[in-house]
Amino acid sequence: MKKINVLSVAFLAIAIYMVSMNSGCKLKNPTEGFAITAKADFVTAPSSFKIFDIARNGYNKSLEGINITISGKDAEVVFNSGARRIFTINNGMVNICLRRGTVATLTNPLEFNIEIKADGYLPTIYPVKLTSLEPIDETIYLTNINELPKGADKTKGNTITDSSGTTTGNTIIVLPATSQKTEKAVLEIPTGITMTDKNGGLVTGNISVDILHFTASTGESIKSFGKQSDNVIQDQNGSTLDQSTLVPAGWLNITMTGDGKNVKDFSKPVKALIEIPGNQFNPGTGANYKIGDQVDILSQDKGTKTWVSETQATVQKNLATNKLFVEFDVNHLSTWLAGSMKNKCGSLTIPLSSNFILGMADGTPIEATFMVQYFANMSTTDMLFEIPITQSFFYNASNPVLIVNYEGALPVEVKNGLLSAVVNGSSISQSFASGSRAINTCEIKLNLGTINTSSTFTGNFRAKCISGSTDYATLPNGSTVYYIKESDYQSNSRPANSSNLWSNFSANAATASVNWNTVSLPKTSFSTSTEYRFSVNYENKRYDYLYTMPASIPDDIIVELEIPCN
Amino acid sequence: MKKYKIFILLLTFILVQTETQATNDSLLAKPSNGISTGMLFSSNGLGIHLSKTLGQKGICALKLSASYLPYTLNNFVINVDGSNINLNANSSTGFKLKLNGKIELGSANLSAEIHPFKNAFKITAGAALMVSRIDLIATPRDSLKQGDVSLGPDEQGEIFFGLTVPNLCPYLGIGFGRAVPKKRVGLNFEIGSYYIGSPKLAFRTTGMLEPTSSEEKKLNNNLKTYYALPVITLGINIRLSK
């Protein structure tokens, strides 16, 4: 018995040894050599902003290396590409990234400002609104005070205040109309006005007056204004108004300094006059400005983004010069604008010449590309700039309208519109015409057309070259195209010779431009969600193509046969 | 490992002595026929069994058993040495991961026990439906900083680590003790192994940890050596039949 037990123990010992070898000696640690590697992309969604000197029509290298400030509600998620909060102009660009994990959507956009203060330039606050993490490439226009753009002018004057900070005489400073700036501006400083700085201190002595006048008559000048949309406009009580779009007719940038102080307030208003370009469109009336029109007067403190609605002025006419103008009171110093403030945003509907639903099933990806051109005026050809737009959609048969959002405010037109999609492996595209010029819009609606209830559908047959060439062959006129349910085809031994199982039709000759052979077929001849085999005899050879009819038979289908091309 | 081996051998010795004593007392006089049930305490979980002897000599028995042991990991921290946190401004070796998830051990076995020497020593062979699996999510424990950006653990990504074995695995083991004891209560000890081939690894990384997905091949290679899943079982059997 003991002998047997010894044998048993020996078996067990061997087993334990084998198990221990398995679990200890020959086994690798499962995590041996395992290492974590993390990506270094702490920031994402890079975007770039070109810095553009309007007067030089390009970049001014003197701006290189200037520090930029990012401000605004979402500034904390904005970094440079090195994940730092240091921003400079580098090679004529300001590049920004967003903190990883940041989300931007149409309903919850990211908003921040790029603030640029450079010697010799007007301080610029460029508002950025991101509705996605797609990189954006925009241009920030800077106004060089020493090289003002066409449509702008500056002058320097002076007035005298006594020891009580009160003007001792009437001062009129005129910025005349010139060939570069066809509208005049005037600032009149009456006698008896007490001037104080922002702290209420009197400003006495010789007061230097600097005025920049910008008109809306040139694109360059309009660029100085910056973005017209997404403005914050408040009333004089500080309440934000619904309007956020400004369409300027002209504006003045006024500074007064004396005794080392900047004038901020007046005891009584000074008078400003701005002429309005004769062909200036008034968004408020939908026509060009005319006598009696009301113009919104707004002010904006330097270095801020908020406009304050001050008052309204009535358009008058100088009978001697035949020029329209507005006069308004200036009771403090800042930028003063005459123009129109509007709600954003309207909608610009672009009609398509025909339905864009060729063989398209619900959910088909569609891409729309076009240019939005911004104009200085509704009636001129002075295109300021254009922005390319590419937007992807999914076709929705129940609501086949694509809505493209863009920055609105200035008069805009759509150009080079193209819709494209891939249906059944074949690319289809359709251009759409430019819409008429519209103002104060920030979305474009493209109606793709709807599927009608026609009892027939159009079969579009194209003969594609087997070689892979992008040329498409035209089937001979009257070519017979056969079709059969694929299930019937597969379930019959020699369906190709069973002519009674095949249906056929004669395809019309294609037009040379599109190489489509089209034929009208009754919908009742086809079953939905069913695969069909289409076949054509071409130069004594047969070529087949399988096509699955969608769940709902569309008005157009595409069948792309492959044939040799000579 | 050395302590583990000594413990196993000591346990074996005790069991052999116990069983030998029992054998001397009654084994040859009375075959162990009948049905038994009992509890199993194994490295594959806690379980129960139902056994029946085959034939009259009591040297062969059929055993149906099931065992299960779930274990939940909650913020269990491991250090992954030698990790390359490939950051421009901050590189380091070593990376702490928090593990959360579930480790489940268990199987349902059908096996035959044979006592070739007509004593307590047995050889067991059978098959098991395996429920053993590991499903873990590893997340970084600490924040990472680059430049002025600090990303919290939740923002860095995750590593999903899953390990499964084949549903059906053969089993082979040896031990002491009878599935149906001669007395009312008996003990048995068994050591064996499931043949699991190579465990199937599910490995997925997200976010900033995506580059770690290249480590999947390394893990798979390491796991290839784990073709067997060893099991040690201690059982208490209660004879149901007279």
PDB file of C-alpha atoms in Angstrom, chain A residues 1 4-5 7-9 11-13 15-16 19-20 22-43 79 82-86 99-101, chain B residues 5 8 12 20 80-84 86-87 95 97 117 119 121 144-151 155 159 174 176 191 203 207-212 215 218-219 222 225-226 228 230:
ATOM      1  CA  MET A   1       0.000   0.000   0.000  1.00  0.00           C
ATOM      2  CA  ILE A   4       1.257   2.692  -4.216  1.00  0.00           C
ATOM      3  CA  ASN A   5       0.991   5.833  -2.173  1.00  0.00           C
ATOM      4  CA  LEU A   7       3.716   6.369  -6.661  1.00  0.00           C
ATOM      5  CA  SER A   8       0.662   8.587  -6.213  1.00  0.00           C
ATOM      6  CA  VAL A   9       2.663  11.238  -4.494  1.00  0.00           C
ATOM      7  CA  PHE A  11       2.471  11.631  -9.894  1.00  0.00           C
ATOM      8  CA  LEU A  12       1.161  14.542  -7.915  1.00  0.00           C
ATOM      9  CA  ALA A  13       4.595  16.033  -7.464  1.00  0.00           C
ATOM     10  CA  ALA A  15       1.852  17.522 -11.852  1.00  0.00           C
ATOM     11  CA  ILE A  16       2.585  20.289  -9.415  1.00  0.00           C
ATOM     12  CA  VAL A  19       1.747  23.452 -13.324  1.00  0.00           C
ATOM     13  CA  SER A  20       4.270  25.575 -11.520  1.00  0.00           C
ATOM     14  CA  ASN A  22       3.485  26.778 -16.641  1.00  0.00           C
ATOM     15  CA  SER A  23       2.531  29.474 -14.221  1.00  0.00           C
ATOM     16  CA  GLY A  24       5.905  30.718 -13.211  1.00  0.00           C
ATOM     17  CA  CYS A  25       9.031  29.978 -15.109  1.00  0.00           C
ATOM     18  CA  LYS A  26       8.246  29.773 -18.800  1.00  0.00           C
ATOM     19  CA  LEU A  27       5.405  32.235 -18.786  1.00  0.00           C
ATOM     20  CA  LYS A  28       5.901  35.817 -19.703  1.00  0.00           C
ATOM     21  CA  ASN A  29       4.443  38.528 -17.599  1.00  0.00           C
ATOM     22  CA  PRO A  30       1.365  39.526 -19.627  1.00  0.00           C
ATOM     23  CA  THR A  31       2.402  43.163 -19.425  1.00  0.00           C
ATOM     24  CA  GLU A  32       6.103  42.555 -20.027  1.00  0.00           C
ATOM     25  CA  GLY A  33       7.411  45.310 -22.269  1.00  0.00           C
ATOM     26  CA  PHE A  34       4.020  47.001 -22.278  1.00  0.00           C
ATOM     27  CA  ALA A  35       4.256  50.766 -22.325  1.00  0.00           C
ATOM     28  CA  ILE A  36       1.798  53.618 -22.528  1.00  0.00           C
ATOM     29  CA  THR A  37       2.322  56.091 -25.307  1.00  0.00           C
ATOM     30  CA  ALA A  38       0.266  59.241 -25.283  1.00  0.00           C
ATOM     31  CA  LYS A  39      -0.198  61.685 -28.087  1.00  0.00           C
ATOM     32  CA  ALA A  40       1.061  65.171 -27.509  1.00  0.00           C
ATOM     33  CA  ASP A  41      -1.971  66.876 -28.949  1.00  0.00           C
ATOM     34  CA  PHE A  42      -3.049  68.857 -25.963  1.00  0.00           C
ATOM     35  CA  VAL A  43      -4.457  71.361 -28.384  1.00  0.00           C
ATOM     36  CA  PHE A  79      -3.880  78.435 -27.053  1.00  0.00           C
ATOM     37  CA  GLY A  82       2.582  74.857 -28.392  1.00  0.00           C
ATOM     38  CA  ALA A  83      -0.265  74.849 -25.877  1.00  0.00           C
ATOM     39  CA  ARG A  84       0.811  78.237 -24.551  1.00  0.00           C
ATOM     40  CA  ARG A  85      -1.220  81.359 -24.069  1.00  0.00           C
ATOM     41  CA  ILE A  86       1.293  83.469 -25.911  1.00  0.00           C
ATOM     42  CA  ARG A  99      -7.715  73.038 -25.837  1.00  0.00           C
ATOM     43  CA  ARG A 100      -8.240  69.348 -26.453  1.00  0.00           C
ATOM     44  CA  GLY A 101     -11.766  68.287 -25.643  1.00  0.00           C
TER      45      GLY A 101
ATOM     46  CA  LYS B   5       5.074  25.268  -4.055  1.00  0.00           C
ATOM     47  CA  ILE B   8       0.949  22.810  -2.246  1.00  0.00           C
ATOM     48  CA  THR B  12      -0.762  17.210  -0.651  1.00  0.00           C
ATOM     49  CA  THR B  20      -4.232   6.689   3.405  1.00  0.00           C
ATOM     50  CA  VAL B  80       3.299  50.885 -16.138  1.00  0.00           C
ATOM     51  CA  ASP B  81       7.056  51.141 -16.011  1.00  0.00           C
ATOM     52  CA  GLY B  82       9.009  52.383 -18.960  1.00  0.00           C
ATOM     53  CA  SER B  83       6.071  54.108 -20.550  1.00  0.00           C
ATOM     54  CA  ASN B  84       6.892  56.791 -22.967  1.00  0.00           C
ATOM     55  CA  ASN B  86       5.501  61.261 -25.687  1.00  0.00           C
ATOM     56  CA  LEU B  87       5.002  64.891 -24.920  1.00  0.00           C
ATOM     57  CA  PHE B  95       2.622  55.937 -15.935  1.00  0.00           C
ATOM     58  CA  LEU B  97      -3.239  53.693 -14.555  1.00  0.00           C
ATOM     59  CA  PHE B 117      -4.528   2.235  -8.134  1.00  0.00           C
ATOM     60  CA  ASN B 119      -6.855   3.942  -3.696  1.00  0.00           C
ATOM     61  CA  PHE B 121      -5.263   8.784  -5.949  1.00  0.00           C
ATOM     62  CA  LEU B 144      -0.881  65.637 -17.793  1.00  0.00           C
ATOM     63  CA  LYS B 145       0.424  69.061 -18.535  1.00  0.00           C
ATOM     64  CA  GLN B 146       1.878  70.556 -21.663  1.00  0.00           C
ATOM     65  CA  GLY B 147       2.568  74.226 -21.863  1.00  0.00           C
ATOM     66  CA  ASP B 148      -0.335  75.998 -20.234  1.00  0.00           C
ATOM     67  CA  VAL B 149      -2.748  73.151 -20.839  1.00  0.00           C
ATOM     68  CA  SER B 150      -3.467  70.611 -18.172  1.00  0.00           C
ATOM     69  CA  LEU B 151      -5.603  67.660 -19.127  1.00  0.00           C
ATOM     70  CA  GLU B 155      -9.716  63.834 -20.888  1.00  0.00           C
ATOM     71  CA  ILE B 159      -7.653  51.613 -22.567  1.00  0.00           C
ATOM     72  CA  ILE B 174      -4.826  14.498 -10.666  1.00  0.00           C
ATOM     73  CA  PHE B 176      -6.555  12.546  -3.960  1.00  0.00           C
ATOM     74  CA  ILE B 191      -4.630  19.927  -9.172  1.00  0.00           C
ATOM     75  CA  PHE B 203      -7.602  45.734 -26.711  1.00  0.00           C
ATOM     76  CA  GLY B 207      -8.185  59.644 -27.092  1.00  0.00           C
ATOM     77  CA  MET B 208      -4.625  60.583 -26.420  1.00  0.00           C
ATOM     78  CA  LEU B 209      -3.812  57.000 -25.527  1.00  0.00           C
ATOM     79  CA  GLU B 210      -4.538  55.785 -29.043  1.00  0.00           C
ATOM     80  CA  PRO B 211      -0.852  55.267 -29.890  1.00  0.00           C
ATOM     81  CA  THR B 212      -0.786  52.631 -27.178  1.00  0.00           C
ATOM     82  CA  GLU B 215       1.125  47.458 -27.816  1.00  0.00           C
ATOM     83  CA  LYS B 218       3.166  42.701 -27.603  1.00  0.00           C
ATOM     84  CA  LEU B 219       0.391  41.727 -25.222  1.00  0.00           C
ATOM     85  CA  ASN B 222       2.999  37.565 -24.020  1.00  0.00           C
ATOM     86  CA  THR B 225       2.461  31.396 -23.404  1.00  0.00           C
ATOM     87  CA  TYR B 226      -0.717  31.050 -21.379  1.00  0.00           C
ATOM     88  CA  ALA B 228      -3.061  26.355 -19.852  1.00  0.00           C
ATOM     89  CA  PRO B 230      -4.001  25.808 -13.801  1.00  0.00           C
TER      90      PRO B 230
END
